Short mmCIF file of N, CA, C and O in Angstrom, two decimals:
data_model
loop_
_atom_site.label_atom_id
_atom_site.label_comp_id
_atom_site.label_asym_id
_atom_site.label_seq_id
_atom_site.Cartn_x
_atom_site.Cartn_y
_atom_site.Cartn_z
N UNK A 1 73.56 109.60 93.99
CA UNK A 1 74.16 108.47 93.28
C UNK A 1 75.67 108.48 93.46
O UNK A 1 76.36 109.47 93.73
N UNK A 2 76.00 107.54 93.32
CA UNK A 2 77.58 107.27 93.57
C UNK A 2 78.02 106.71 92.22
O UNK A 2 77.44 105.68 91.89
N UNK A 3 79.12 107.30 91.19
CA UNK A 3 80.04 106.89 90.54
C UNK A 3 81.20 106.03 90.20
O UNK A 3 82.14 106.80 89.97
N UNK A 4 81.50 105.08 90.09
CA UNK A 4 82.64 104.09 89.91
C UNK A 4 83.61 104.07 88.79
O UNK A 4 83.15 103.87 87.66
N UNK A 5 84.68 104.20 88.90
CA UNK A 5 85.66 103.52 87.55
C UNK A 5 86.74 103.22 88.22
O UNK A 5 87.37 103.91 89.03
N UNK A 6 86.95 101.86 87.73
CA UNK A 6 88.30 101.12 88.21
C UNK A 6 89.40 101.16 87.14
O UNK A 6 89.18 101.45 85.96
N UNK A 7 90.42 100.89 87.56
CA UNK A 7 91.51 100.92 86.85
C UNK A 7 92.58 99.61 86.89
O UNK A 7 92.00 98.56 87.15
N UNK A 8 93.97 99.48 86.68
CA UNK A 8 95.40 98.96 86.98
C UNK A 8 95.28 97.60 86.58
O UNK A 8 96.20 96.88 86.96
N UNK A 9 94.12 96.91 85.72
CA UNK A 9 93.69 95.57 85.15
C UNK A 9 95.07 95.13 83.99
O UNK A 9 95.48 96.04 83.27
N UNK A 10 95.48 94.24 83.92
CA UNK A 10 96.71 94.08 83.25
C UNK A 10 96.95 92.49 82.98
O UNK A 10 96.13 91.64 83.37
N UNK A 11 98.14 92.17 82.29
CA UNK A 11 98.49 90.49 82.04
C UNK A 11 99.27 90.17 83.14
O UNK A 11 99.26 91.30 83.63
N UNK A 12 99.84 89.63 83.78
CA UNK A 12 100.78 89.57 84.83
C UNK A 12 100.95 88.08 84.42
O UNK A 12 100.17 87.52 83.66
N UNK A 13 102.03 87.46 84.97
CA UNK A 13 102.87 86.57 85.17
C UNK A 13 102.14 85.42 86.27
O UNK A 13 101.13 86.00 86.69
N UNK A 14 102.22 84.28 86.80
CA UNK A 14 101.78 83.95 87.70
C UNK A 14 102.67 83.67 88.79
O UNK A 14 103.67 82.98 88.56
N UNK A 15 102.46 84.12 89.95
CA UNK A 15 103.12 84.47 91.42
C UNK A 15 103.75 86.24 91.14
O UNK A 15 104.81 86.64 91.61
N UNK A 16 102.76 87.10 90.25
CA UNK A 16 103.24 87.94 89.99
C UNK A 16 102.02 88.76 91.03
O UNK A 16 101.15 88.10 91.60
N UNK A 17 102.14 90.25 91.16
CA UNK A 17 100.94 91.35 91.59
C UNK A 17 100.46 92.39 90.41
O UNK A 17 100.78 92.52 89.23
N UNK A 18 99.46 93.13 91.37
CA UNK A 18 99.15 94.20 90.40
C UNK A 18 98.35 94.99 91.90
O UNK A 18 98.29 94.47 93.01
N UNK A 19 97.91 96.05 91.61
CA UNK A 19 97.38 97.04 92.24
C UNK A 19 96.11 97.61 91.43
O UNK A 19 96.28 98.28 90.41
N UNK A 20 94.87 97.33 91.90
CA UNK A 20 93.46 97.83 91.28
C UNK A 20 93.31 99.12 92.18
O UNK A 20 93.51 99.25 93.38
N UNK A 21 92.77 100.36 90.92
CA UNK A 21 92.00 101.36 92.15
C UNK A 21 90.65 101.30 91.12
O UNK A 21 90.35 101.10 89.94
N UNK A 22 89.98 101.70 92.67
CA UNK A 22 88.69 102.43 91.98
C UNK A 22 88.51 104.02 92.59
O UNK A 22 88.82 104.47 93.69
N UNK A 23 87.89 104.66 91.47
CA UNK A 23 87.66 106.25 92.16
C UNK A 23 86.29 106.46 92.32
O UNK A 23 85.53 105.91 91.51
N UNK A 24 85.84 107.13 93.18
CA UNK A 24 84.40 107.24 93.75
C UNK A 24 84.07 108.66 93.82
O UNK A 24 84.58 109.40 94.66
N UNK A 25 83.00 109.16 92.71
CA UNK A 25 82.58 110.42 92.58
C UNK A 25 80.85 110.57 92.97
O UNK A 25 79.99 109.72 92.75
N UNK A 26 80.75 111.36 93.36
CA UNK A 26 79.28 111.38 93.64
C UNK A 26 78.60 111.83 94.58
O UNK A 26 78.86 113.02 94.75
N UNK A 27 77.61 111.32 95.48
CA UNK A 27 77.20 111.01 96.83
C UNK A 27 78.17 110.29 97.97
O UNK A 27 77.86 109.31 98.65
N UNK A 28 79.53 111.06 98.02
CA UNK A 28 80.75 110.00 98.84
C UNK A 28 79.92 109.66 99.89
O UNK A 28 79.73 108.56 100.39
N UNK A 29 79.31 111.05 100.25
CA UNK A 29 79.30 110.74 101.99
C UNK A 29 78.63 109.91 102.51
O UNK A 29 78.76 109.57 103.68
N UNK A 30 77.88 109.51 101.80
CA UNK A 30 76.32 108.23 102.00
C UNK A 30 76.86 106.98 101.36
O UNK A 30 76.04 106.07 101.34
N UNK A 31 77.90 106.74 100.90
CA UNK A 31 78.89 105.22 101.07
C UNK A 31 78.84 104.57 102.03
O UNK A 31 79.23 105.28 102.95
N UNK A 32 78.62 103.73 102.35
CA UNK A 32 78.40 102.65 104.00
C UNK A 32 80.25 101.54 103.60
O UNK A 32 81.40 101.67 103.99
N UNK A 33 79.81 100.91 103.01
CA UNK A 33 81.23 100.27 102.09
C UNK A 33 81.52 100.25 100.72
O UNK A 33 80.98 100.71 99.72
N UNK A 34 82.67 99.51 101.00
CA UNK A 34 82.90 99.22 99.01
C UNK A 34 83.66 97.81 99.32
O UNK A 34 84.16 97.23 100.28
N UNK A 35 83.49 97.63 98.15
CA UNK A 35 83.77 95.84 97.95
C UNK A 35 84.17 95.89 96.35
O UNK A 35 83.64 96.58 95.48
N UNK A 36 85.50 94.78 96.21
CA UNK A 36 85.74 94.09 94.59
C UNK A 36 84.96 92.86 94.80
O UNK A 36 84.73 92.23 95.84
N UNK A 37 84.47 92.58 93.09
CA UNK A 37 84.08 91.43 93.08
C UNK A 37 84.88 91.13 91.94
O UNK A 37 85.64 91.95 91.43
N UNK A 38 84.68 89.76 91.46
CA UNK A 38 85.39 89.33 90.30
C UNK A 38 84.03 88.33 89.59
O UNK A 38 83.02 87.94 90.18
N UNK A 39 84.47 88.07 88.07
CA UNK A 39 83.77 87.55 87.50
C UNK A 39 84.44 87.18 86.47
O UNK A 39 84.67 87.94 85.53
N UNK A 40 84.94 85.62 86.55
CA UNK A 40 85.72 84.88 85.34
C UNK A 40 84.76 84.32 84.34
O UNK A 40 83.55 84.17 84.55
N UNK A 41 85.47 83.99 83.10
CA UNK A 41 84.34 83.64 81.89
C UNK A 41 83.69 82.31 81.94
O UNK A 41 84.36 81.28 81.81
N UNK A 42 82.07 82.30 82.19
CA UNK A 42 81.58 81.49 82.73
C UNK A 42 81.43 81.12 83.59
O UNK A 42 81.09 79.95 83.73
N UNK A 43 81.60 81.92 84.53
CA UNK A 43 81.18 82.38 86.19
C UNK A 43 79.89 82.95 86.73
O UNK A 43 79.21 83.47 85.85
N UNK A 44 79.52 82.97 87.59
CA UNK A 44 79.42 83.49 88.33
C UNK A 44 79.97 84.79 88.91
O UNK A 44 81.04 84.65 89.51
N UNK A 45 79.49 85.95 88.87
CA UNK A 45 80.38 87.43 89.64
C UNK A 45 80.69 86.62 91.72
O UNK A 45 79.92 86.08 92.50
N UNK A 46 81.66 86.84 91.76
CA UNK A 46 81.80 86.82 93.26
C UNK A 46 82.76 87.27 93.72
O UNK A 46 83.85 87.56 93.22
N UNK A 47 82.22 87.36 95.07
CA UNK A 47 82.80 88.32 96.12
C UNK A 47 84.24 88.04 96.36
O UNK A 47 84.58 86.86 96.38
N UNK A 48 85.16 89.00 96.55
CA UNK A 48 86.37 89.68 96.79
C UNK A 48 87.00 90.03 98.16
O UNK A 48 87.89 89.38 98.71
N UNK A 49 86.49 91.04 98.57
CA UNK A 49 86.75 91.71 99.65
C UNK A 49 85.97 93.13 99.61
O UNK A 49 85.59 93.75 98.61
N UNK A 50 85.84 93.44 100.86
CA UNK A 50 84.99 94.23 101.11
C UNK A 50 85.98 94.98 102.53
O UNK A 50 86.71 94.41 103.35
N UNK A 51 85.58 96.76 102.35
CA UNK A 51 86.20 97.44 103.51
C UNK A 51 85.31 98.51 103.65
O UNK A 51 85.13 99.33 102.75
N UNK A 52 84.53 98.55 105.15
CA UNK A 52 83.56 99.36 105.44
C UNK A 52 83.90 100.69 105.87
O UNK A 52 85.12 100.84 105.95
N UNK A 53 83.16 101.78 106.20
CA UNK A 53 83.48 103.02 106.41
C UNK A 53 84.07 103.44 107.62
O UNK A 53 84.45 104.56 107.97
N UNK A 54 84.09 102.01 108.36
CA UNK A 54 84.81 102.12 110.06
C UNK A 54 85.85 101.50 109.64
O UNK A 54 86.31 100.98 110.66
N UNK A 55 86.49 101.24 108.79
CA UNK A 55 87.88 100.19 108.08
C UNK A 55 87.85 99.41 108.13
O UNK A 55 88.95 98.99 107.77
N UNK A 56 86.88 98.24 108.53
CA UNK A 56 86.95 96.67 108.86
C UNK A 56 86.70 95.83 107.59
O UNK A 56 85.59 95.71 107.08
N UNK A 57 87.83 95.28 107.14
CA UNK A 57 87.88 94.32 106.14
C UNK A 57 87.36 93.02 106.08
O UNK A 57 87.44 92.34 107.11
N UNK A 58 86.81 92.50 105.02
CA UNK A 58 86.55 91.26 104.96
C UNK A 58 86.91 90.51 103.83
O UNK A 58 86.53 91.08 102.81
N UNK A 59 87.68 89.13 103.58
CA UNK A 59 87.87 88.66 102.49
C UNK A 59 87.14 87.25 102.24
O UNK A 59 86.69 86.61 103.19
N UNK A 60 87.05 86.81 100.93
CA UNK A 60 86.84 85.87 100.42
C UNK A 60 88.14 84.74 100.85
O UNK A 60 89.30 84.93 100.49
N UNK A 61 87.73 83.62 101.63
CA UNK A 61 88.85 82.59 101.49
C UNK A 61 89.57 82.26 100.45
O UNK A 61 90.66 81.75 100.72
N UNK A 62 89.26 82.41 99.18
CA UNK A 62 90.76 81.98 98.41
C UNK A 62 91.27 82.96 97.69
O UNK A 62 91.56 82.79 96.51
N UNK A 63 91.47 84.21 98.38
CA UNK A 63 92.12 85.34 98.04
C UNK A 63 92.57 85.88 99.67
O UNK A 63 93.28 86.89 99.65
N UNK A 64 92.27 85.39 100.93
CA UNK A 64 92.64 85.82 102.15
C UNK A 64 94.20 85.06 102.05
O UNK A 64 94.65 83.98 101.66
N UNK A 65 94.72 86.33 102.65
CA UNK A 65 96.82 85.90 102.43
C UNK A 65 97.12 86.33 101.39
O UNK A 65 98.33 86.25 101.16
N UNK A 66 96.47 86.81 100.58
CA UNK A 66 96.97 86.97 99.55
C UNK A 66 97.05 89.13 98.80
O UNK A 66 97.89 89.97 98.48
N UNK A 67 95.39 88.95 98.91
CA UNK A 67 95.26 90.18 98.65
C UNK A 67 94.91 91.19 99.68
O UNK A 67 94.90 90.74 100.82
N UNK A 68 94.54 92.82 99.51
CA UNK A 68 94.18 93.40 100.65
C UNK A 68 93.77 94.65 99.89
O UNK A 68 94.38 95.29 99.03
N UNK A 69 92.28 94.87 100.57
CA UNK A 69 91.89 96.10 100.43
C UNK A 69 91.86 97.31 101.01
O UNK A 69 91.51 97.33 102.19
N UNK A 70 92.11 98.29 100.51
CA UNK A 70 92.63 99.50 101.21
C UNK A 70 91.20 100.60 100.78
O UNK A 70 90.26 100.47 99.99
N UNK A 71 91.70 101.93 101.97
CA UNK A 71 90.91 102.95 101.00
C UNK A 71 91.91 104.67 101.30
O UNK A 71 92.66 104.81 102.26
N UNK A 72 91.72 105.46 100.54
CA UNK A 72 92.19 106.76 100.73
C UNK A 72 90.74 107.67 100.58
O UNK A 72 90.23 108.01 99.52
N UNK A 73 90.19 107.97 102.04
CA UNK A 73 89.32 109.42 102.21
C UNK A 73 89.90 110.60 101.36
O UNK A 73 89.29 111.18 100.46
N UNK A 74 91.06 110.84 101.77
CA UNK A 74 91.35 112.20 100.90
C UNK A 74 91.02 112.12 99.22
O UNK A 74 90.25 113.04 98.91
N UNK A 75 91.34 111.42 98.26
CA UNK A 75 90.82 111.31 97.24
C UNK A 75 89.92 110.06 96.78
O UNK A 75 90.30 109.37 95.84
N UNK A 76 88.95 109.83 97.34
CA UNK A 76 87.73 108.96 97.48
C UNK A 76 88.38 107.54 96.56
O UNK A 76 87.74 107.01 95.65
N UNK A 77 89.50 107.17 96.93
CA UNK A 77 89.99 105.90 96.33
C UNK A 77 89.91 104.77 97.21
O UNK A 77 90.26 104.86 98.38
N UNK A 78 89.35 103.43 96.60
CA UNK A 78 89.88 102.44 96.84
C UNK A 78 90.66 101.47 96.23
O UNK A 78 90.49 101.18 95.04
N UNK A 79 91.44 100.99 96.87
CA UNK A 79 92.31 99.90 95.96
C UNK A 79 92.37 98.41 96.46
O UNK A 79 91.86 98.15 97.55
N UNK A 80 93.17 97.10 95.47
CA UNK A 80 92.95 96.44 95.97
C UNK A 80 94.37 95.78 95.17
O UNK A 80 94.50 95.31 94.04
N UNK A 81 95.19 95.94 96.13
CA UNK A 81 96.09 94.94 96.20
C UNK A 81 96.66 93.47 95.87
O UNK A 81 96.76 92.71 96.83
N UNK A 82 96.93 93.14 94.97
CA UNK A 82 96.46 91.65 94.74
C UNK A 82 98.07 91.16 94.41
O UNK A 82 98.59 91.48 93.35
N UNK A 83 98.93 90.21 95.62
CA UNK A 83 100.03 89.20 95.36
C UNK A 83 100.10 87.88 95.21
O UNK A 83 99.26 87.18 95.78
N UNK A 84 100.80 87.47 94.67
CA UNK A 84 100.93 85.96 94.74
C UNK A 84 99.84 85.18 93.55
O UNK A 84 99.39 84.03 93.54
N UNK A 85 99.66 86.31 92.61
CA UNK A 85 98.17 85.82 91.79
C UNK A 85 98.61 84.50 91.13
O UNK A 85 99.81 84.27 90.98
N UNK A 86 97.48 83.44 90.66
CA UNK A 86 96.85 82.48 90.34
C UNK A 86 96.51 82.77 89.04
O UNK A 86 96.16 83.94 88.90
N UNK A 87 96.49 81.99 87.85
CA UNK A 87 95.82 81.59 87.11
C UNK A 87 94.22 82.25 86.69
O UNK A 87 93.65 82.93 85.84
N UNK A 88 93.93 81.20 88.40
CA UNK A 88 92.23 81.20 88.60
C UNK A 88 91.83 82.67 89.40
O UNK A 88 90.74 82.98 89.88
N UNK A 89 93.07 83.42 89.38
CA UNK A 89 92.35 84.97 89.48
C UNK A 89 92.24 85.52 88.57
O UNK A 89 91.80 86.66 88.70
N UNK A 90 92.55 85.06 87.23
CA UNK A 90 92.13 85.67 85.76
C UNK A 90 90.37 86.06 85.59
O UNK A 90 89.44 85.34 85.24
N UNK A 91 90.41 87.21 85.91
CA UNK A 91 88.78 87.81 85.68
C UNK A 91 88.35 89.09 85.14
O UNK A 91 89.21 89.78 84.58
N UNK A 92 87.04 89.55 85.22
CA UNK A 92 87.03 91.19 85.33
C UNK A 92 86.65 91.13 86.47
O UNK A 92 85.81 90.34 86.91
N UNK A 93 87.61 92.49 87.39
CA UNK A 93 87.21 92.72 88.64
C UNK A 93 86.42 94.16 88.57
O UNK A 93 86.84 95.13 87.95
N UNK A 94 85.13 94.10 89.35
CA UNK A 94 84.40 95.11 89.67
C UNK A 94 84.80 95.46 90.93
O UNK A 94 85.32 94.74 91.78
N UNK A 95 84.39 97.27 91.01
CA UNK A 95 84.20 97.76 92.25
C UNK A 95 82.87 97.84 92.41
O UNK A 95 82.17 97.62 91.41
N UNK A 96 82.19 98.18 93.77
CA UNK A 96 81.28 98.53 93.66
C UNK A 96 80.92 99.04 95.32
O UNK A 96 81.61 98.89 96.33
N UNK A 97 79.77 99.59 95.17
CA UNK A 97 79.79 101.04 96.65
C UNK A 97 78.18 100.49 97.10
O UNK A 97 77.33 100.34 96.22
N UNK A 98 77.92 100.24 98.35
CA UNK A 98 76.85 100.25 99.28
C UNK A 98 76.69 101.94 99.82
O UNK A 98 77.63 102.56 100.31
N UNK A 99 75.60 102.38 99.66
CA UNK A 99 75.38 103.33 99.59
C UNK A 99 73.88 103.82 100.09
O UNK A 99 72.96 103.42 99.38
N UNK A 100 73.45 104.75 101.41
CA UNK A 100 72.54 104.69 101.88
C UNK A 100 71.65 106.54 101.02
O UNK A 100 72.19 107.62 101.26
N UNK A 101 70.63 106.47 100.31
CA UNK A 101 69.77 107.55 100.22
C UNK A 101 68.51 106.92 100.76
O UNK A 101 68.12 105.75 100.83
N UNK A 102 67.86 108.45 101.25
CA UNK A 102 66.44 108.53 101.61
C UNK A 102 66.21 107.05 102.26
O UNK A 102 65.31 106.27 101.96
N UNK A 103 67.63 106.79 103.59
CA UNK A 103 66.99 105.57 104.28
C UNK A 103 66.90 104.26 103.48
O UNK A 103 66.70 103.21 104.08
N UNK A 104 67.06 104.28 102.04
CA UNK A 104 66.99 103.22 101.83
C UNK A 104 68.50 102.73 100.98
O UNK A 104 69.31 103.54 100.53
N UNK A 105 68.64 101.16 100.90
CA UNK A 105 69.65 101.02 100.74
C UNK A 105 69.98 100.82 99.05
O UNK A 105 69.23 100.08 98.41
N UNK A 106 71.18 101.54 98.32
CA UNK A 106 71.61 100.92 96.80
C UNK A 106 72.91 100.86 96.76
O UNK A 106 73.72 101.34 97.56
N UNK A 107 73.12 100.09 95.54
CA UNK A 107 74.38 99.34 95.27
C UNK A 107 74.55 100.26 93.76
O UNK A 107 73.66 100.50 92.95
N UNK A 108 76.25 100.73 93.69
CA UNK A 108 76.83 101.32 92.66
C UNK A 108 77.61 100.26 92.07
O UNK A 108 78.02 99.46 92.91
N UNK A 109 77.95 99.99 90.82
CA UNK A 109 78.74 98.86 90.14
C UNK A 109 79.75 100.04 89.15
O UNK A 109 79.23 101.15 88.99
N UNK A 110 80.82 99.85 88.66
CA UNK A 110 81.77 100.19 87.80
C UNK A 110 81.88 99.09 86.66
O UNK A 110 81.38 97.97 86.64
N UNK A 111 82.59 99.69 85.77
CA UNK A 111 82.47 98.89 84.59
C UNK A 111 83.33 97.60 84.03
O UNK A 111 83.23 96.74 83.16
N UNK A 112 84.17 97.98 84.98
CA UNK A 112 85.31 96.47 85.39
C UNK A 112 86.70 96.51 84.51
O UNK A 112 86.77 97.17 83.47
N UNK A 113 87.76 95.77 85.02
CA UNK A 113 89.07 96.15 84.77
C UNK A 113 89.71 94.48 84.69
O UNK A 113 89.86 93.63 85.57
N UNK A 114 89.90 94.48 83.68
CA UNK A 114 90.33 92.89 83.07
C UNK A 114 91.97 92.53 84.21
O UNK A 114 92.92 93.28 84.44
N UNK A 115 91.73 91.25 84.64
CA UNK A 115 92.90 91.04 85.22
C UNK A 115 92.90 89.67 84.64
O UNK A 115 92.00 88.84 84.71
N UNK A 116 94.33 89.52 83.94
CA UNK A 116 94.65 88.37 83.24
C UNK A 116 95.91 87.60 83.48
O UNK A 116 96.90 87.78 82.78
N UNK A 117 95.88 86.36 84.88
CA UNK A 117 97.30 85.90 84.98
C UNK A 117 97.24 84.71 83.93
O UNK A 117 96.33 83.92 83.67
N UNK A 118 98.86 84.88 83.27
CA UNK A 118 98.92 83.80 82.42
C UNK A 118 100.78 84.40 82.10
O UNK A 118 101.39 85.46 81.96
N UNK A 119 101.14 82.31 82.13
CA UNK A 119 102.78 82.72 81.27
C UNK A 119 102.69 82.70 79.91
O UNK A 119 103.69 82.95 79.22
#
């Protein structure tokens, strides 16, 4: 099993940043990727960005230019970068880990980290 807790969720300003990590305890080595999602009130959870175990990133169009996901092997962190925030990026952002046992495939979720732009 793989472990999640995110962090760096805060009020910010709008055209302001912030920096999300998540830390990953567990089964590291059987991680395939990790991905943020977000989920505003009365949403739908959706996709973020995603960075696989060969480093290849992928973003959601209305967060591409804007944000960027990173990772650190040495202390099983990922983070996620977020400038130029919006309003409509006011959410809880999840991490969460693709993760291969016994051949078959599961998904780890964290418990989520409030990000709130507003003046």
């Amino acid at each position: 099993q793989v472990q999640l807790m995110e962090s760096g969720g805060d009020l910010v300003q709008p055209g302001g940043f912030l920096r999300l990590s998540c830390a990953a305890s567990g089964s590291i080595s059987s991680i395939v990727a990790m991905a943020w999602h977000r989920q505003a009130p009365g949403k739908q959870r959706e996709f973020v960005a995603l960075i696989s175990n060969t480093g290849t990133t992928k973003y959601a169009d209305y967060v591409k230019g804007r944000f960027t996901i990173s990772r650190s092997n040495a202390n099983n962190m990922v983070y996620l970068q977020m400038n130029s925030l919006k309003a409509e990026d006011t959410a809880v952002y999840y991490c969460n880990a693709g993760f291969m046992t016994a051949g078959k495939a599961h998904a780890s979720w964290g418990q989520g980290t409030q990000v709130t732009v507003s003046s």
